mmCIF file of C-alpha atoms and ligand atoms in Angstrom:
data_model
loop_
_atom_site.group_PDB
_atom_site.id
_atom_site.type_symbol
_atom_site.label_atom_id
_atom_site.label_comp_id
_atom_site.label_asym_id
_atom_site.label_seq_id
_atom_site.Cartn_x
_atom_site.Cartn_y
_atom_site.Cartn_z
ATOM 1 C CA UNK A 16 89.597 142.226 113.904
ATOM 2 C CA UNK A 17 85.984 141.249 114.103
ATOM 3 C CA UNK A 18 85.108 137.445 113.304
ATOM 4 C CA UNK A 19 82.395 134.903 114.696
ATOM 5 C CA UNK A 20 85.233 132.971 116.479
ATOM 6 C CA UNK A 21 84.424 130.288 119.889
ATOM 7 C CA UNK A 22 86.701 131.104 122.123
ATOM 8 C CA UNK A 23 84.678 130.802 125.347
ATOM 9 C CA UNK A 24 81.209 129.091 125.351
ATOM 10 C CA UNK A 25 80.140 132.329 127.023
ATOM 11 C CA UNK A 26 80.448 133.819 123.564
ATOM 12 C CA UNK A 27 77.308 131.948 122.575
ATOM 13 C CA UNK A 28 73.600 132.807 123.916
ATOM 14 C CA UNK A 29 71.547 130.404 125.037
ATOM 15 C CA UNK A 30 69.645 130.595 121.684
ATOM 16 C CA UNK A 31 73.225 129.909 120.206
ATOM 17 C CA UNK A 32 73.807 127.047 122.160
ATOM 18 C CA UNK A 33 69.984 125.547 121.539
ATOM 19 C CA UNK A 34 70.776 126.026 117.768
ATOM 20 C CA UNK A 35 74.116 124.327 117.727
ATOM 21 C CA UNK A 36 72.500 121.322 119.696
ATOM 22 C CA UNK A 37 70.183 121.203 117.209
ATOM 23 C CA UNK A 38 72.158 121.305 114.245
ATOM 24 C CA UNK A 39 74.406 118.536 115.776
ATOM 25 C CA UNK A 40 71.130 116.392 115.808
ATOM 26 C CA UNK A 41 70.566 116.852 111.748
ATOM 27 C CA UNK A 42 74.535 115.974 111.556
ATOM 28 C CA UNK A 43 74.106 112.320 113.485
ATOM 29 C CA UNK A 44 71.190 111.656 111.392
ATOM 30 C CA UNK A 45 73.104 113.006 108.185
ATOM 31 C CA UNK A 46 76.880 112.602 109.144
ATOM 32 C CA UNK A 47 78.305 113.517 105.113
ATOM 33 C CA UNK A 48 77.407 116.645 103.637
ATOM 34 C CA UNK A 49 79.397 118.352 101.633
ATOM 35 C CA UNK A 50 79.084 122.356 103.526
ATOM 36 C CA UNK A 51 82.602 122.765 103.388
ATOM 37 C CA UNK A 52 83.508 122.129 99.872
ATOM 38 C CA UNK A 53 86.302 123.890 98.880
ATOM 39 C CA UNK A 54 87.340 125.273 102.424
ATOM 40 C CA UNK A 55 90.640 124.652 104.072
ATOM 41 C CA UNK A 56 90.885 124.102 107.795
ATOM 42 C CA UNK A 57 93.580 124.433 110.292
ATOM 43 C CA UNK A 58 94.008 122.403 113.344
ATOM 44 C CA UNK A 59 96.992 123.999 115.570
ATOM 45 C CA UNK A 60 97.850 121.722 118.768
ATOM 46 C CA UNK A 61 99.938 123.210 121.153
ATOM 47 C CA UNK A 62 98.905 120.403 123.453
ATOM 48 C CA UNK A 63 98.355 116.536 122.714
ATOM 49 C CA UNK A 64 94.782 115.388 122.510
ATOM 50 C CA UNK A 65 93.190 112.728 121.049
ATOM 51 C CA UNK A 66 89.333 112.982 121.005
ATOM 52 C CA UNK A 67 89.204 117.046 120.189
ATOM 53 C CA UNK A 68 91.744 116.646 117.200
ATOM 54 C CA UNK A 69 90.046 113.561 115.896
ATOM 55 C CA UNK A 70 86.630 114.873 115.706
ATOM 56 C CA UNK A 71 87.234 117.763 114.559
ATOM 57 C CA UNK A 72 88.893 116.728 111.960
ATOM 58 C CA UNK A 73 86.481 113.565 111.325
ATOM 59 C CA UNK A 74 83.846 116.715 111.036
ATOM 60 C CA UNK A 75 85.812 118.716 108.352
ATOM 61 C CA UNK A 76 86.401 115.439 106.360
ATOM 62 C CA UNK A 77 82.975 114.720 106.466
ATOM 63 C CA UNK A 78 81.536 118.020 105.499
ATOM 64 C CA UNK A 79 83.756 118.111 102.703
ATOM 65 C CA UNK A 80 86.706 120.223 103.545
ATOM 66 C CA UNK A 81 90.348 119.926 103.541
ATOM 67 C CA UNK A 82 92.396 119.643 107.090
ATOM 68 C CA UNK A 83 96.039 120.858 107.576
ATOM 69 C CA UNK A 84 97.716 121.528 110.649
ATOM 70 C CA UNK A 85 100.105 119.844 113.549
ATOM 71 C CA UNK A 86 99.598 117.576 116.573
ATOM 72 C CA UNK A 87 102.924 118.557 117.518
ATOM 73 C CA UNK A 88 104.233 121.887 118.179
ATOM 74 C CA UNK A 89 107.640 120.871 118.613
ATOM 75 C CA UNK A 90 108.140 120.237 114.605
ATOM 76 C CA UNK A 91 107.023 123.699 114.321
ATOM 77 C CA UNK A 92 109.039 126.847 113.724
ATOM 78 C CA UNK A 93 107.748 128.015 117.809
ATOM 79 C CA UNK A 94 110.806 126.062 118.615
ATOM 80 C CA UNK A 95 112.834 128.457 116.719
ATOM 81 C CA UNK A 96 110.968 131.385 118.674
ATOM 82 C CA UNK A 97 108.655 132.211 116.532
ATOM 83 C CA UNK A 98 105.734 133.836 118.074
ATOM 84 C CA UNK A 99 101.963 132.447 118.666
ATOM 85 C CA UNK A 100 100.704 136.068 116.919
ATOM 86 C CA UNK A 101 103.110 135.323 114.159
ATOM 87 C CA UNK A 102 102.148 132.068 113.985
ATOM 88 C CA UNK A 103 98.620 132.829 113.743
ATOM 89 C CA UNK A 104 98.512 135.867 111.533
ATOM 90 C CA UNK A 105 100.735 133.475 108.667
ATOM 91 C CA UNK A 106 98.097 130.635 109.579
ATOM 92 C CA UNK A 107 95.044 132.553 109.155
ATOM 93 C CA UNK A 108 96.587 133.592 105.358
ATOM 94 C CA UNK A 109 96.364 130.236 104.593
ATOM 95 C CA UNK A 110 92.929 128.696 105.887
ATOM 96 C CA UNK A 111 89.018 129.610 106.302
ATOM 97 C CA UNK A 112 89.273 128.826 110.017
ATOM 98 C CA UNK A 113 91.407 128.091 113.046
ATOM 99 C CA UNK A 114 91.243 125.435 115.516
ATOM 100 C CA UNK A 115 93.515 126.024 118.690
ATOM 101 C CA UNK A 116 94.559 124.130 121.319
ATOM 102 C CA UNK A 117 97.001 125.968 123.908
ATOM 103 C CA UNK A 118 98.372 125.822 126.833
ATOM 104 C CA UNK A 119 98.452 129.521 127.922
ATOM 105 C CA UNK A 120 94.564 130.023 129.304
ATOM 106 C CA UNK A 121 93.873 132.709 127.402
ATOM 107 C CA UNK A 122 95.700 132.300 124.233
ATOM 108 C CA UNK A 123 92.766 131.541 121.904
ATOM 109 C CA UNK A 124 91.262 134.332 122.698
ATOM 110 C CA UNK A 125 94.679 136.907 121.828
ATOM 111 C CA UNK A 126 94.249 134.185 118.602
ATOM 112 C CA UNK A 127 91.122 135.713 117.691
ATOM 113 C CA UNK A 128 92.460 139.361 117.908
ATOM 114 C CA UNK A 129 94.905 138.954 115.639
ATOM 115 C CA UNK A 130 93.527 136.519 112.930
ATOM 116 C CA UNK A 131 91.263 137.292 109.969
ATOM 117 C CA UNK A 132 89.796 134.408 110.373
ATOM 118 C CA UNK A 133 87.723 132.735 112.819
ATOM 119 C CA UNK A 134 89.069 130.543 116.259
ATOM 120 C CA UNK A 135 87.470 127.627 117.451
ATOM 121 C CA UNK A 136 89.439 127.351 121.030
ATOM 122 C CA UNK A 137 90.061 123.198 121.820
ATOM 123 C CA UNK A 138 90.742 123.521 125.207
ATOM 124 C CA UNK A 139 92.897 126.940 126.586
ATOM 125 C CA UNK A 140 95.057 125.827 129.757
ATOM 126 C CA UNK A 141 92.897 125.757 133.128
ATOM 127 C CA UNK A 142 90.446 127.979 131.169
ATOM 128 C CA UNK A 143 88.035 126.968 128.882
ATOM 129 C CA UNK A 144 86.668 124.295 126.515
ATOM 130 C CA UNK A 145 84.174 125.369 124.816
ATOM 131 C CA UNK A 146 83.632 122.732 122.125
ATOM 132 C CA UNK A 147 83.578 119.577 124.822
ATOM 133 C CA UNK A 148 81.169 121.734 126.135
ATOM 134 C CA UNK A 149 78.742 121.260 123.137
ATOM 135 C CA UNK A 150 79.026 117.492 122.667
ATOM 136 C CA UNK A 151 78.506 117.641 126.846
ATOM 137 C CA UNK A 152 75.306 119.474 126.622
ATOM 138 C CA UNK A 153 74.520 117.162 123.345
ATOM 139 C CA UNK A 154 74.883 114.201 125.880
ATOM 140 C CA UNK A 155 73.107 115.147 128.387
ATOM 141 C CA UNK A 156 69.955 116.617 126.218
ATOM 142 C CA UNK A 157 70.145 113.220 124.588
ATOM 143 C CA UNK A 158 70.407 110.870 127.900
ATOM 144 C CA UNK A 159 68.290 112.983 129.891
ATOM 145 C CA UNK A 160 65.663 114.866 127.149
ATOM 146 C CA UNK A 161 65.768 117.783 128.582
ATOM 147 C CA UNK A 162 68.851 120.260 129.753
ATOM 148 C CA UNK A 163 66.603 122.436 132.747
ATOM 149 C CA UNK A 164 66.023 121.323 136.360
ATOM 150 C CA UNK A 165 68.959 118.957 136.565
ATOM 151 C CA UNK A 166 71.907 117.430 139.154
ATOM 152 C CA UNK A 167 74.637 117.767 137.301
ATOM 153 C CA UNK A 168 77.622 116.695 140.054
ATOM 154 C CA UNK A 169 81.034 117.586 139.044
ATOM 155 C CA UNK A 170 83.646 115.214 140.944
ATOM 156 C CA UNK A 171 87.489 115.199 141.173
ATOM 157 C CA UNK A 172 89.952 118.274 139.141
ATOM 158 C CA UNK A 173 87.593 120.873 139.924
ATOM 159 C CA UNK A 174 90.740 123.664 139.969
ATOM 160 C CA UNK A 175 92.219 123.047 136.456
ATOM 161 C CA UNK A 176 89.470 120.878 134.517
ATOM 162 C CA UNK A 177 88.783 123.365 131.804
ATOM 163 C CA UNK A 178 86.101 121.049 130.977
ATOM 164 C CA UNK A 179 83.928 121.873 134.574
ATOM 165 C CA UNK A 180 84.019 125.505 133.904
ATOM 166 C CA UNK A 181 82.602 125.821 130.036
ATOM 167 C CA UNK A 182 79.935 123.331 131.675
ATOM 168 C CA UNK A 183 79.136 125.575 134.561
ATOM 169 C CA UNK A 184 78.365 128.757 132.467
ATOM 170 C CA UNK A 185 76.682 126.935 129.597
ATOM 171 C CA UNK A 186 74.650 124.903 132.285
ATOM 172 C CA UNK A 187 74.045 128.376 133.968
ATOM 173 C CA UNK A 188 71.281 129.061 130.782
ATOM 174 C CA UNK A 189 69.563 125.871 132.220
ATOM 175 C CA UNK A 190 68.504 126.154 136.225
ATOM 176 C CA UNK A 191 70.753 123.361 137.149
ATOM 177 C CA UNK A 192 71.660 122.614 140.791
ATOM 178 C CA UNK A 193 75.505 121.786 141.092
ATOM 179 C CA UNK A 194 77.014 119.790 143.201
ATOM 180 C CA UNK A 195 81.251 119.974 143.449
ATOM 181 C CA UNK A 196 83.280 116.952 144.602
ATOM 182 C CA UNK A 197 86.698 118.113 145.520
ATOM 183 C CA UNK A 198 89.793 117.991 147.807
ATOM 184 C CA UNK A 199 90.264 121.521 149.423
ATOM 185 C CA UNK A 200 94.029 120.964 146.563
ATOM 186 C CA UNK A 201 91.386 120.866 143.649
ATOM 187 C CA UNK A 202 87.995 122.958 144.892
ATOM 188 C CA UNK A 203 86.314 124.608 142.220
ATOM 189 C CA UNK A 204 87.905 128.675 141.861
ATOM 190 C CA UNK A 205 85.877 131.200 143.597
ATOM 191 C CA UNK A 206 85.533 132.800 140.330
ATOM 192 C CA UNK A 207 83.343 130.178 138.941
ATOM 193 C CA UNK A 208 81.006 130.347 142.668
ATOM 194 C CA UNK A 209 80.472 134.050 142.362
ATOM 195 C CA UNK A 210 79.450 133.727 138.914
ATOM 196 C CA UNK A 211 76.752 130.876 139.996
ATOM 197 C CA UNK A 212 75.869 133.077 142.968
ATOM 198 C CA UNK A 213 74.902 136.249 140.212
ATOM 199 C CA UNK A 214 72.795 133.779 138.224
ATOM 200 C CA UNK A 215 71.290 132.547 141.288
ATOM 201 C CA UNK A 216 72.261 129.117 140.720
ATOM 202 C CA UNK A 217 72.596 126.488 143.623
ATOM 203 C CA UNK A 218 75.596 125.099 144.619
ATOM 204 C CA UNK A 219 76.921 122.511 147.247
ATOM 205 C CA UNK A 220 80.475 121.411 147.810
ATOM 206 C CA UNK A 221 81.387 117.965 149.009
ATOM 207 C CA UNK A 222 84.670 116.578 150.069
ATOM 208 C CA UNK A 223 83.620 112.942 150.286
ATOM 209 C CA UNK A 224 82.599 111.219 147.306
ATOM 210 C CA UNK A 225 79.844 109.247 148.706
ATOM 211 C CA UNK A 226 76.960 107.076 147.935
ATOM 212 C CA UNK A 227 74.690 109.900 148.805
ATOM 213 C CA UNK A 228 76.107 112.644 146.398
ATOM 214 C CA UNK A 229 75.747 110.071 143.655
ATOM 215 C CA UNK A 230 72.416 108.867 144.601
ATOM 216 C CA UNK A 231 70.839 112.298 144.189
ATOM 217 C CA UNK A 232 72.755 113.177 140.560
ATOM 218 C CA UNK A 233 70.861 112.632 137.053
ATOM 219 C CA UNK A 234 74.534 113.363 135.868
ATOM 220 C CA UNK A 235 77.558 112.448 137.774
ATOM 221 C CA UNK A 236 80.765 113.652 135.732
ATOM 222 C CA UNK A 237 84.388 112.450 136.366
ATOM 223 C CA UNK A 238 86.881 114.377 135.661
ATOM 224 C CA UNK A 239 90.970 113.721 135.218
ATOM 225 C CA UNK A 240 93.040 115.237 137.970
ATOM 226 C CA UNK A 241 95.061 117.191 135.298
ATOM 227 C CA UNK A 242 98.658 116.556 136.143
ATOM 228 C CA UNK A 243 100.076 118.770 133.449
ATOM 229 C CA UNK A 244 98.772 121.784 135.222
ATOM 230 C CA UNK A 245 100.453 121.375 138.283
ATOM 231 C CA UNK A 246 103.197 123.554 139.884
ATOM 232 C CA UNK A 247 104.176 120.986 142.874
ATOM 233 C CA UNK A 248 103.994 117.334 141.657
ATOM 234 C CA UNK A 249 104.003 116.541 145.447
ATOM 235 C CA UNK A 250 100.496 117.922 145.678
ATOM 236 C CA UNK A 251 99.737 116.087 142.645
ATOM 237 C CA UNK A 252 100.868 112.846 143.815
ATOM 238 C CA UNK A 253 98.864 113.580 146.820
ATOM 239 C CA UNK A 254 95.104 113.852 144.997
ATOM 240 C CA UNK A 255 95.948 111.919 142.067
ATOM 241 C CA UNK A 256 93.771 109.053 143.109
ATOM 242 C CA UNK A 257 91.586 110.686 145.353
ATOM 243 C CA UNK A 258 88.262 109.328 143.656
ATOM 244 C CA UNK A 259 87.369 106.093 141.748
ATOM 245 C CA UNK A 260 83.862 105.156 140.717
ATOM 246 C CA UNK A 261 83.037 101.753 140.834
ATOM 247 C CA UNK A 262 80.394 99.725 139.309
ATOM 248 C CA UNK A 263 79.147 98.830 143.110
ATOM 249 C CA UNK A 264 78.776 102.452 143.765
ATOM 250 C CA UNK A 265 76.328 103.066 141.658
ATOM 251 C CA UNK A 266 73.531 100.275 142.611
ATOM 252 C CA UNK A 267 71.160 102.898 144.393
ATOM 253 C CA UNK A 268 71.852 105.672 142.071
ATOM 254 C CA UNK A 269 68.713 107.226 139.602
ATOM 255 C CA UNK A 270 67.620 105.373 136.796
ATOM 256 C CA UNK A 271 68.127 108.352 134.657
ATOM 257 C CA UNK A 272 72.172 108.494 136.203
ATOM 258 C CA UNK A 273 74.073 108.760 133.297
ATOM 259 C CA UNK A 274 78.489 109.052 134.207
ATOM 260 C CA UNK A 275 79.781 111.291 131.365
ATOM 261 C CA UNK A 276 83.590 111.902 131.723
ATOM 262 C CA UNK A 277 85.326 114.223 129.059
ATOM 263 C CA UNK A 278 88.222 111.183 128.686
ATOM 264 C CA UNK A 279 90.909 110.580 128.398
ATOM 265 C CA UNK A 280 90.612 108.692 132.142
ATOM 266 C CA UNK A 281 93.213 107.955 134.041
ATOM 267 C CA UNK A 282 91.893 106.028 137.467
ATOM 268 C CA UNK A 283 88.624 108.319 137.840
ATOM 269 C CA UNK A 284 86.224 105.299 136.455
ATOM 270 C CA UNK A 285 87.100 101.567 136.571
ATOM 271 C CA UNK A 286 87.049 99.850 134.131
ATOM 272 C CA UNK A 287 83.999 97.659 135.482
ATOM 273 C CA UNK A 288 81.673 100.567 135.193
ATOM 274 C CA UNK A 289 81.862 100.396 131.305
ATOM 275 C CA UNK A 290 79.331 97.679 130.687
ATOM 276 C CA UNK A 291 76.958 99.431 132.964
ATOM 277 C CA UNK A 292 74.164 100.641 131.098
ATOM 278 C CA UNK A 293 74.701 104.317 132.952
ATOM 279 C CA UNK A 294 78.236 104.382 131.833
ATOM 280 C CA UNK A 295 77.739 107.192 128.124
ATOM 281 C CA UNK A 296 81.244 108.167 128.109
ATOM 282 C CA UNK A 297 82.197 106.496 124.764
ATOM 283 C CA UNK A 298 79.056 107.458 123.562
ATOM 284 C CA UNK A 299 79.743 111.148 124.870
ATOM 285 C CA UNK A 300 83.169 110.930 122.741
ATOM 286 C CA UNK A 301 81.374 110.234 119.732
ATOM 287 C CA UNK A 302 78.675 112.779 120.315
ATOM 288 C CA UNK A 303 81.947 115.252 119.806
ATOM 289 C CA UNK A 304 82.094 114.597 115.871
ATOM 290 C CA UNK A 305 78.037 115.658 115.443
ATOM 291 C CA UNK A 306 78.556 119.028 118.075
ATOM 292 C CA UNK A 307 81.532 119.815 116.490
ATOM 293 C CA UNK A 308 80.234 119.796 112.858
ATOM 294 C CA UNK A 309 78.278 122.046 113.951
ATOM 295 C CA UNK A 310 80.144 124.057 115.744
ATOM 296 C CA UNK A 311 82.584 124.845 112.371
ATOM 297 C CA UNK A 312 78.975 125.205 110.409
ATOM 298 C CA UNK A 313 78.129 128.247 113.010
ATOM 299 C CA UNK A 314 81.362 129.384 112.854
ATOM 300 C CA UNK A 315 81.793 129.977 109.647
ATOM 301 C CA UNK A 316 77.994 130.970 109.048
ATOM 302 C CA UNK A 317 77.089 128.005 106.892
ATOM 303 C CA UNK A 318 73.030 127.294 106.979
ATOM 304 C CA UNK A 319 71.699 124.374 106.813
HETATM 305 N N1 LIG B 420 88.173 115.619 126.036
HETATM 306 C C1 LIG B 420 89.326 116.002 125.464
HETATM 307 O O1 LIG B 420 89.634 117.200 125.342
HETATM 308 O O2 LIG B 420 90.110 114.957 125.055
HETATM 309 P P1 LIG B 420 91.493 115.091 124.287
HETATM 310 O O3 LIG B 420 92.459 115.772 125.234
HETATM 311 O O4 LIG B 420 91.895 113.713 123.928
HETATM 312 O O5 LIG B 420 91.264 115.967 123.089
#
């Protein structure tokens, strides 16, 4: 079935990510308008979350529309076996549009070929966020005002941060040069290499998180080492605290530096980093509301 659904941020054009970001500008200056009057919304986590739920569902409220849904699969009928097709196809009876989170990669998209209505995917296993993604690009276009010609260095969950690889194809529209932080446990997938290497896009991996690799980034962003995705918790307990950023660490680094970090943290950023004026990440998580109303606006082919 043919809808305008977000299920990977590759679905959007560069023009259709320049319009979003620009739409999400007119939303922070005009947070409540009333676009979704009369329009029901689900939200359909599979996984917990915090920030993606609670925007989204800040945005709906404050365009005007109505929100149902669960944060909990577990008081669902899945747990009787139902299945995520049946699930969807009942869902998509009820509501203008579908937001997902799974934890199957790939499960918002087999969503969006069996709803009638639209899927906005919040985060798809290892795969893809697309809507962090947004308010990412949002952040960085604000902090740094401009999105080409940048050092965007990606540090710690490189393997499974679904986060890293919507922001490595969206970034690809915008001639960045990458630079991946990683234990050989959590390197970035070849997949996401090759497809830097056919956009000619330059890349360097690092092992060491050092003064150097920060010094040179006008965006350093932290990432969780995503124990839920793990097979062998040994391994996990192995890189789980591979990196911290400290306040220190960032004396010599760019004035333009900004640390974005998709949250929630676990030891990635100390806590004494968060009164430094380079620290956006709260800020970041608020930019998330503004992207994402108007993410649902493109979605469901509302103009402004
Ligand atoms: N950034 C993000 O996806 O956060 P939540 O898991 O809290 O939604």
């Amino acid at each position: 079935m043919r809808n305008e659904s977000l299920v990977s941020i590759t679905d959007y054009s560069k023009e259709d990510i320049l319009e979003v970001l620009e739409n999400a500008r007119h939303f922070e200056e005009n947070p409540n308008r009333r676009l979704l009057e009369g329009k029901v919304v689900a939200t359909l986590f599979f996984e917990p979350s915090t920030r993606t739920r609670l925007s989204f569902e800040t945005a709906v409220n404050r365009l005007g529309g109505r929100v149902i849904g669960f944060s909990d699969a577990s008081t669902t009928s899945s747990t009787k076996g139902e299945t995520l097709k049946d699930t969807i196809m009942m869902v998509s009876n009820y509501v203008d549009l579908i937001i997902m989170r799974h934890y199957l990669d790939g499960a918002a998209r087999y969503a969006s070929e069996v709803s009638c209505k639209p899927i906005i995917n919040a985060g798809d296993g290892a795969n893809q966020h697309p809507s962090q993604t947004m308010l990412d690009l949002y952040s960085i276009y604000k902090t740094q005002g401009k999105l080409d010609g940048l050092n965007i260095t990606m540090v710690g969950d490189l393997k499974y941060g679904r986060t890293v690889h919507s922001l490595i194809m969206a970034m690809s529209h915008f001639s960045p040069t990458f630079h991946f932080v990683a234990p050989d446990e959590l390197k970035i997938p070849d997949d996401y290499k090759k497809f830097c290497d056919s956009k000619g896009i330059k890349y360097y991996e690092h092992d060491e998180f050092t003064e150097e690799v920060i010094n040179n980034a006008d965006i350093l962003y932290m990432t969780r080492v995503q124990r839920e995705r793990f097979t062998d918790l040994m391994v996990y307990e192995k890189v789980k605290d591979i990196y911290t950023l400290h306040n220190q660490m960032l004396e010599n680094s760019k004035p333009n530096l900004r640390v974005l970090h998709p949250l929630p943290r676990v030891n990635e950023i100390s806590t004494d980093v968060d009164d430094n004026p380079k620290a956006y990440y709260f800020e970041q998580a608020k930019n998330g509301v503004y992207a994402r109303q108007a993410i649902i606006c493109k979605v469901l082919g509302i103009k402004l």
